[in-house]
Amino acid sequence: MYQVPSQYYLRLHHPRPRFKREIEEVLIYIASEITAIGRLPKQEFKRALNSAIRRYPGNLGSKQKTIDNWRTEIDALFGFIVEDGDFSVPSNRAVELATNQDLVKFFKLFCYHFQYPGGFVKPNMNLEFLQYGVNFKPVHYILKMLSCAEESEGQRAGINKAEATHCIFNDLRVTRDNRPVQDTWSLIMQNRRTNVEYDWDGDTTRYAGDILDYAVQANLLVKRPNGYYYINHVEDLAIQRFLNAEPDDHFDYYSRLPDISNVTLEDVKALDMEWVRYFNTERDESFFDTDILALATDTEEQYQELKSLITNLDEIIEEGLESTGSIGSVGESLIINHERVRISDEGRPDLKHLIKLIPAAYSVGYDINSVEVDEKKRLIEVKTTASSKPLDFRRFHLTPNEWAAADTFGSRYYVYRLMVTKGSLRLRLIPDPVAQYKAGNLTATPRNGMDIIFDPDKCGYEVELLR
DNA sequence: GCTACCCGTGCC
DNA sequence: GGCACGGGTAGC
């Protein structure tokens, strides 16, 4: 059984995700609720969030202890709440996730900022990390190691949970001394050649395993059925951001501590508050834009096929797009193409030119002007969600503008719910949301517009995205 | 006694 | 054997 030499052994730790089965649903739900709560005095914020967690499906009968644990642990791990004096405030990452519903981008940013030491553990444990001199960004290290390994071996290089645990996470030669990635890879390869066994106990490997799984959610790694994680080369652009990250782009506890040789719990606690701010550093909107075409396709050919569809549209709709790479914009482009194919298939290719993107600046309450075969208008609001895992997401938000437009235009108004997951694009059409609300087919909670939850059995219908 | 990550335990 | 409930426990 492989053992890290005892003088180098330190178990790294972070809060367990208590929602791994439904991580996407829970995260978007919590981020949306936190965003909706907004800036409130700490106690009121806590109460409002607790009641939101209680309303999450399945939590009605949970103990209060469990509700409290959800609130504090999800926030600790994902940095959703920033403390500002006596107030609690939704963090940048929470607001972005609630607004864009781009889980892939969210996890890229999570992986990019995640580090040990970090404010997600209790101060006494963080103090221990600091006394050991831990200074470690796990996703950066793993991506760097796997790309070096690929380069030197000329083939795909993978790693499993146990190797990541025992050769990387729990070894101070890596987490403190930043052992060269080539040396770590050599150790892993040597262990494979000599059939060294690892402790696979669930509670031992779960922490490194969690991080690998988050990197999969970020679409940076892919997990094969053999349990090995490999670099996902459709994301090379994002991976370069990790490989070329500035060394000072991390939260440096050490330089901020008054006295490194005599760190107190007080010092650590004060810095943990600052840590949340680092974790929520403002990034360029395009810093990690999700390439939803890359996410939705399995091969380069499929990718190029979709890409060319959109590129051909670019000149026509260019001026209307806010930022060409964002998931919302790509979603809108896909829907414009879908609508043009639809109207042609229905026998009126002459109407194709009427299908247009409305520039966001006009704030008309929908994204796309489309048409029916009888030349009546069809007004389309596109709601796109991106996630690595299959997602059956029944929630979306309509702004006051959008809800008002839906009310005004009635059956002419459609929500196109586009769900992008690994290897697939799914599209659900929800006509006339206001009428559906009145008919009880969906619930709409007023909150800066309407939070919608629809019943897929009664509300709308799924169609194939036309290409 | 209260808070909030920590983590034993048992379920699926 | 992965995962989440809710009691554990350290710090105040």
mmCIF file of N, CA and C in Angstrom, chain A residues 361-443:
data_model
loop_
_atom_site.group_PDB
_atom_site.id
_atom_site.type_symbol
_atom_site.label_atom_id
_atom_site.label_comp_id
_atom_site.label_asym_id
_atom_site.label_seq_id
_atom_site.Cartn_x
_atom_site.Cartn_y
_atom_site.Cartn_z
ATOM 1 N N ALA A 361 -30.411 46.560 -26.587
ATOM 2 C CA ALA A 361 -30.602 47.943 -26.145
ATOM 3 C C ALA A 361 -32.056 48.388 -26.276
ATOM 4 N N TYR A 362 -32.824 47.727 -27.137
ATOM 5 C CA TYR A 362 -34.219 48.157 -27.344
ATOM 6 C C TYR A 362 -35.144 47.728 -26.213
ATOM 7 N N SER A 363 -34.696 46.754 -25.402
ATOM 8 C CA SER A 363 -35.480 46.293 -24.240
ATOM 9 C C SER A 363 -36.961 46.084 -24.536
ATOM 10 N N VAL A 364 -37.247 45.325 -25.581
ATOM 11 C CA VAL A 364 -38.654 45.118 -25.931
ATOM 12 C C VAL A 364 -39.272 43.959 -25.170
ATOM 13 N N GLY A 365 -38.444 43.183 -24.477
ATOM 14 C CA GLY A 365 -38.993 42.085 -23.695
ATOM 15 C C GLY A 365 -38.946 40.746 -24.411
ATOM 16 N N TYR A 366 -38.266 40.686 -25.541
ATOM 17 C CA TYR A 366 -37.999 39.410 -26.214
ATOM 18 C C TYR A 366 -36.735 39.578 -27.040
ATOM 19 N N ASP A 367 -36.173 38.435 -27.481
ATOM 20 C CA ASP A 367 -34.872 38.467 -28.143
ATOM 21 C C ASP A 367 -34.982 38.449 -29.657
ATOM 22 N N ILE A 368 -35.991 37.738 -30.152
ATOM 23 C CA ILE A 368 -36.022 37.441 -31.589
ATOM 24 C C ILE A 368 -37.411 37.711 -32.149
ATOM 25 N N ASN A 369 -37.439 38.385 -33.267
ATOM 26 C CA ASN A 369 -38.626 38.564 -34.077
ATOM 27 C C ASN A 369 -38.698 37.414 -35.058
ATOM 28 N N SER A 370 -39.716 36.589 -34.958
ATOM 29 C CA SER A 370 -39.850 35.507 -35.928
ATOM 30 C C SER A 370 -41.245 35.566 -36.546
ATOM 31 N N VAL A 371 -41.531 34.613 -37.425
ATOM 32 C CA VAL A 371 -42.834 34.628 -38.123
ATOM 33 C C VAL A 371 -43.454 33.247 -38.180
ATOM 34 N N GLU A 372 -44.765 33.238 -38.393
ATOM 35 C CA GLU A 372 -45.493 31.997 -38.664
ATOM 36 C C GLU A 372 -45.707 31.908 -40.180
ATOM 37 N N VAL A 373 -46.146 30.742 -40.625
ATOM 38 C CA VAL A 373 -46.382 30.595 -42.070
ATOM 39 C C VAL A 373 -47.453 31.567 -42.573
ATOM 40 N N ASP A 374 -48.388 31.945 -41.695
ATOM 41 C CA ASP A 374 -49.414 32.904 -42.131
ATOM 42 C C ASP A 374 -48.951 34.351 -41.959
ATOM 43 N N GLU A 375 -47.674 34.529 -41.752
ATOM 44 C CA GLU A 375 -47.019 35.838 -41.678
ATOM 45 C C GLU A 375 -47.307 36.602 -40.394
ATOM 46 N N LYS A 376 -48.018 35.953 -39.458
ATOM 47 C CA LYS A 376 -48.162 36.573 -38.132
ATOM 48 C C LYS A 376 -46.829 36.515 -37.409
ATOM 49 N N LYS A 377 -46.683 37.389 -36.433
ATOM 50 C CA LYS A 377 -45.418 37.432 -35.712
ATOM 51 C C LYS A 377 -45.310 36.320 -34.681
ATOM 52 N N ARG A 378 -44.101 35.868 -34.473
ATOM 53 C CA ARG A 378 -43.803 35.023 -33.314
ATOM 54 C C ARG A 378 -42.633 35.694 -32.586
ATOM 55 N N LEU A 379 -42.867 36.046 -31.322
ATOM 56 C CA LEU A 379 -41.844 36.763 -30.560
ATOM 57 C C LEU A 379 -41.202 35.785 -29.589
ATOM 58 N N ILE A 380 -39.898 35.717 -29.625
ATOM 59 C CA ILE A 380 -39.208 34.636 -28.909
ATOM 60 C C ILE A 380 -38.231 35.187 -27.880
ATOM 61 N N GLU A 381 -38.393 34.709 -26.668
ATOM 62 C CA GLU A 381 -37.405 34.963 -25.626
ATOM 63 C C GLU A 381 -36.606 33.675 -25.428
ATOM 64 N N VAL A 382 -35.288 33.750 -25.585
ATOM 65 C CA VAL A 382 -34.447 32.557 -25.466
ATOM 66 C C VAL A 382 -33.862 32.482 -24.062
ATOM 67 N N LYS A 383 -34.016 31.321 -23.417
ATOM 68 C CA LYS A 383 -33.415 31.081 -22.103
ATOM 69 C C LYS A 383 -32.476 29.887 -22.219
ATOM 70 N N THR A 384 -31.204 30.158 -22.112
ATOM 71 C CA THR A 384 -30.206 29.111 -22.296
ATOM 72 C C THR A 384 -29.573 28.729 -20.957
ATOM 73 N N THR A 385 -29.405 27.435 -20.730
ATOM 74 C CA THR A 385 -28.673 26.946 -19.556
ATOM 75 C C THR A 385 -27.615 25.961 -20.030
ATOM 76 N N ALA A 386 -26.397 26.102 -19.511
ATOM 77 C CA ALA A 386 -25.311 25.196 -19.890
ATOM 78 C C ALA A 386 -24.829 24.423 -18.677
ATOM 79 N N SER A 387 -24.630 23.128 -18.866
ATOM 80 C CA SER A 387 -24.193 22.274 -17.763
ATOM 81 C C SER A 387 -23.524 21.035 -18.325
ATOM 82 N N SER A 388 -22.504 20.540 -17.623
ATOM 83 C CA SER A 388 -21.824 19.345 -18.122
ATOM 84 C C SER A 388 -22.701 18.108 -18.040
ATOM 85 N N LYS A 389 -23.431 18.014 -16.943
ATOM 86 C CA LYS A 389 -24.290 16.842 -16.761
ATOM 87 C C LYS A 389 -25.668 17.111 -17.334
ATOM 88 N N PRO A 390 -26.392 16.050 -17.705
ATOM 89 C CA PRO A 390 -27.757 16.243 -18.194
ATOM 90 C C PRO A 390 -28.570 16.981 -17.148
ATOM 91 N N LEU A 391 -29.372 17.884 -17.617
ATOM 92 C CA LEU A 391 -30.073 18.766 -16.692
ATOM 93 C C LEU A 391 -31.507 18.884 -17.185
ATOM 94 N N ASP A 392 -32.443 18.664 -16.291
ATOM 95 C CA ASP A 392 -33.836 18.876 -16.654
ATOM 96 C C ASP A 392 -34.305 20.065 -15.848
ATOM 97 N N PHE A 393 -33.937 21.224 -16.308
ATOM 98 C CA PHE A 393 -34.098 22.390 -15.461
ATOM 99 C C PHE A 393 -35.411 23.094 -15.743
ATOM 100 N N ARG A 394 -36.250 23.150 -14.725
ATOM 101 C CA ARG A 394 -37.619 23.633 -14.912
ATOM 102 C C ARG A 394 -37.792 25.081 -14.524
ATOM 103 N N ARG A 395 -36.711 25.712 -14.158
ATOM 104 C CA ARG A 395 -36.821 27.095 -13.707
ATOM 105 C C ARG A 395 -36.221 28.045 -14.724
ATOM 106 N N PHE A 396 -36.829 29.198 -14.873
ATOM 107 C CA PHE A 396 -36.157 30.306 -15.548
ATOM 108 C C PHE A 396 -36.762 31.591 -15.021
ATOM 109 N N HIS A 397 -36.114 32.676 -15.329
ATOM 110 C CA HIS A 397 -36.563 33.971 -14.823
ATOM 111 C C HIS A 397 -36.975 34.860 -15.981
ATOM 112 N N LEU A 398 -38.111 35.529 -15.837
ATOM 113 C CA LEU A 398 -38.496 36.553 -16.812
ATOM 114 C C LEU A 398 -38.398 37.911 -16.136
ATOM 115 N N THR A 399 -37.750 38.848 -16.788
ATOM 116 C CA THR A 399 -37.649 40.202 -16.240
ATOM 117 C C THR A 399 -39.018 40.881 -16.328
ATOM 118 N N PRO A 400 -39.207 41.997 -15.635
ATOM 119 C CA PRO A 400 -40.500 42.699 -15.723
ATOM 120 C C PRO A 400 -40.870 43.012 -17.171
ATOM 121 N N ASN A 401 -39.868 43.436 -17.936
ATOM 122 C CA ASN A 401 -40.071 43.702 -19.364
ATOM 123 C C ASN A 401 -40.586 42.495 -20.115
ATOM 124 N N GLU A 402 -39.925 41.363 -19.850
ATOM 125 C CA GLU A 402 -40.265 40.136 -20.578
ATOM 126 C C GLU A 402 -41.663 39.649 -20.190
ATOM 127 N N TRP A 403 -41.967 39.721 -18.895
ATOM 128 C CA TRP A 403 -43.289 39.286 -18.437
ATOM 129 C C TRP A 403 -44.373 40.191 -19.024
ATOM 130 N N ALA A 404 -44.097 41.497 -19.055
ATOM 131 C CA ALA A 404 -45.071 42.440 -19.620
ATOM 132 C C ALA A 404 -45.289 42.149 -21.104
ATOM 133 N N ALA A 405 -44.202 41.862 -21.815
ATOM 134 C CA ALA A 405 -44.331 41.538 -23.241
ATOM 135 C C ALA A 405 -45.125 40.251 -23.425
ATOM 136 N N ALA A 406 -44.852 39.270 -22.556
ATOM 137 C CA ALA A 406 -45.588 38.004 -22.634
ATOM 138 C C ALA A 406 -47.073 38.246 -22.425
ATOM 139 N N ASP A 407 -47.406 39.139 -21.504
ATOM 140 C CA ASP A 407 -48.804 39.467 -21.220
ATOM 141 C C ASP A 407 -49.441 40.175 -22.421
ATOM 142 N N THR A 408 -48.720 41.142 -22.974
ATOM 143 C CA THR A 408 -49.238 41.927 -24.100
ATOM 144 C C THR A 408 -49.469 41.076 -25.346
ATOM 145 N N PHE A 409 -48.473 40.207 -25.658
ATOM 146 C CA PHE A 409 -48.524 39.522 -26.951
ATOM 147 C C PHE A 409 -49.177 38.139 -26.876
ATOM 148 N N GLY A 410 -49.445 37.661 -25.647
ATOM 149 C CA GLY A 410 -50.203 36.415 -25.488
ATOM 150 C C GLY A 410 -49.667 35.268 -26.316
ATOM 151 N N SER A 411 -50.492 34.716 -27.173
ATOM 152 C CA SER A 411 -50.106 33.499 -27.903
ATOM 153 C C SER A 411 -49.054 33.756 -28.974
ATOM 154 N N ARG A 412 -48.723 35.005 -29.219
ATOM 155 C CA ARG A 412 -47.623 35.316 -30.161
ATOM 156 C C ARG A 412 -46.263 35.177 -29.465
ATOM 157 N N TYR A 413 -46.280 35.091 -28.120
ATOM 158 C CA TYR A 413 -45.045 35.120 -27.330
ATOM 159 C C TYR A 413 -44.623 33.697 -26.941
ATOM 160 N N TYR A 414 -43.366 33.389 -27.182
ATOM 161 C CA TYR A 414 -42.820 32.063 -26.847
ATOM 162 C C TYR A 414 -41.551 32.216 -26.019
ATOM 163 N N VAL A 415 -41.403 31.334 -25.021
ATOM 164 C CA VAL A 415 -40.092 31.153 -24.407
ATOM 165 C C VAL A 415 -39.463 29.907 -25.027
ATOM 166 N N TYR A 416 -38.243 30.035 -25.535
ATOM 167 C CA TYR A 416 -37.486 28.891 -26.058
ATOM 168 C C TYR A 416 -36.448 28.530 -25.006
ATOM 169 N N ARG A 417 -36.676 27.388 -24.381
ATOM 170 C CA ARG A 417 -35.782 26.942 -23.307
ATOM 171 C C ARG A 417 -34.737 26.023 -23.914
ATOM 172 N N LEU A 418 -33.498 26.527 -24.020
ATOM 173 C CA LEU A 418 -32.431 25.751 -24.651
ATOM 174 C C LEU A 418 -31.511 25.204 -23.570
ATOM 175 N N MET A 419 -31.411 23.871 -23.492
ATOM 176 C CA MET A 419 -30.562 23.259 -22.470
ATOM 177 C C MET A 419 -29.390 22.562 -23.129
ATOM 178 N N VAL A 420 -28.218 23.069 -22.829
ATOM 179 C CA VAL A 420 -26.998 22.564 -23.447
ATOM 180 C C VAL A 420 -26.266 21.706 -22.426
ATOM 181 N N THR A 421 -26.106 20.419 -22.734
ATOM 182 C CA THR A 421 -25.326 19.557 -21.857
ATOM 183 C C THR A 421 -24.321 18.813 -22.708
ATOM 184 N N LYS A 422 -23.446 18.076 -22.043
ATOM 185 C CA LYS A 422 -22.367 17.402 -22.754
ATOM 186 C C LYS A 422 -22.947 16.505 -23.841
ATOM 187 N N GLY A 423 -22.598 16.819 -25.074
ATOM 188 C CA GLY A 423 -23.001 15.991 -26.200
ATOM 189 C C GLY A 423 -24.433 16.179 -26.659
ATOM 190 N N SER A 424 -25.171 17.142 -26.092
ATOM 191 C CA SER A 424 -26.543 17.299 -26.570
ATOM 192 C C SER A 424 -27.091 18.711 -26.403
ATOM 193 N N LEU A 425 -28.033 19.010 -27.294
ATOM 194 C CA LEU A 425 -28.774 20.267 -27.219
ATOM 195 C C LEU A 425 -30.253 19.896 -27.147
ATOM 196 N N ARG A 426 -30.952 20.411 -26.152
ATOM 197 C CA ARG A 426 -32.394 20.135 -26.065
ATOM 198 C C ARG A 426 -33.147 21.444 -26.071
ATOM 199 N N LEU A 427 -34.261 21.431 -26.775
ATOM 200 C CA LEU A 427 -35.034 22.667 -26.916
ATOM 201 C C LEU A 427 -36.489 22.408 -26.556
ATOM 202 N N ARG A 428 -37.018 23.229 -25.631
ATOM 203 C CA ARG A 428 -38.426 23.142 -25.267
ATOM 204 C C ARG A 428 -39.079 24.480 -25.555
ATOM 205 N N LEU A 429 -40.220 24.422 -26.241
ATOM 206 C CA LEU A 429 -40.959 25.640 -26.568
ATOM 207 C C LEU A 429 -42.090 25.818 -25.575
ATOM 208 N N ILE A 430 -42.155 26.974 -24.969
ATOM 209 C CA ILE A 430 -43.235 27.263 -24.028
ATOM 210 C C ILE A 430 -44.007 28.482 -24.540
ATOM 211 N N PRO A 431 -45.132 28.225 -25.220
ATOM 212 C CA PRO A 431 -45.906 29.342 -25.752
ATOM 213 C C PRO A 431 -46.732 30.019 -24.664
ATOM 214 N N ASP A 432 -46.899 31.291 -24.794
ATOM 215 C CA ASP A 432 -47.812 32.079 -23.960
ATOM 216 C C ASP A 432 -47.695 31.798 -22.458
ATOM 217 N N PRO A 433 -46.572 32.121 -21.854
ATOM 218 C CA PRO A 433 -46.382 31.794 -20.428
ATOM 219 C C PRO A 433 -47.427 32.413 -19.508
ATOM 220 N N VAL A 434 -47.959 33.570 -19.855
ATOM 221 C CA VAL A 434 -48.944 34.186 -18.964
ATOM 222 C C VAL A 434 -50.239 33.365 -18.930
ATOM 223 N N ALA A 435 -50.662 32.903 -20.108
ATOM 224 C CA ALA A 435 -51.861 32.051 -20.152
ATOM 225 C C ALA A 435 -51.612 30.728 -19.425
ATOM 226 N N GLN A 436 -50.399 30.192 -19.571
ATOM 227 C CA GLN A 436 -50.071 28.931 -18.884
ATOM 228 C C GLN A 436 -50.099 29.119 -17.376
ATOM 229 N N TYR A 437 -49.679 30.299 -16.978
ATOM 230 C CA TYR A 437 -49.708 30.628 -15.546
ATOM 231 C C TYR A 437 -51.149 30.660 -15.061
ATOM 232 N N LYS A 438 -52.009 31.330 -15.840
ATOM 233 C CA LYS A 438 -53.417 31.422 -15.451
ATOM 234 C C LYS A 438 -54.090 30.056 -15.446
ATOM 235 N N ALA A 439 -53.616 29.170 -16.329
ATOM 236 C CA ALA A 439 -54.187 27.825 -16.396
ATOM 237 C C ALA A 439 -53.591 26.889 -15.347
ATOM 238 N N GLY A 440 -52.611 27.378 -14.587
ATOM 239 C CA GLY A 440 -52.011 26.559 -13.537
ATOM 240 C C GLY A 440 -50.975 25.569 -14.033
ATOM 241 N N ASN A 441 -50.474 25.759 -15.250
ATOM 242 C CA ASN A 441 -49.473 24.830 -15.782
ATOM 243 C C ASN A 441 -48.059 25.192 -15.365
ATOM 244 N N LEU A 442 -47.896 26.396 -14.880
ATOM 245 C CA LEU A 442 -46.595 26.777 -14.334
ATOM 246 C C LEU A 442 -46.818 27.708 -13.157
ATOM 247 N N THR A 443 -45.839 27.731 -12.253
ATOM 248 C CA THR A 443 -45.929 28.679 -11.147
ATOM 249 C C THR A 443 -45.028 29.861 -11.453
#
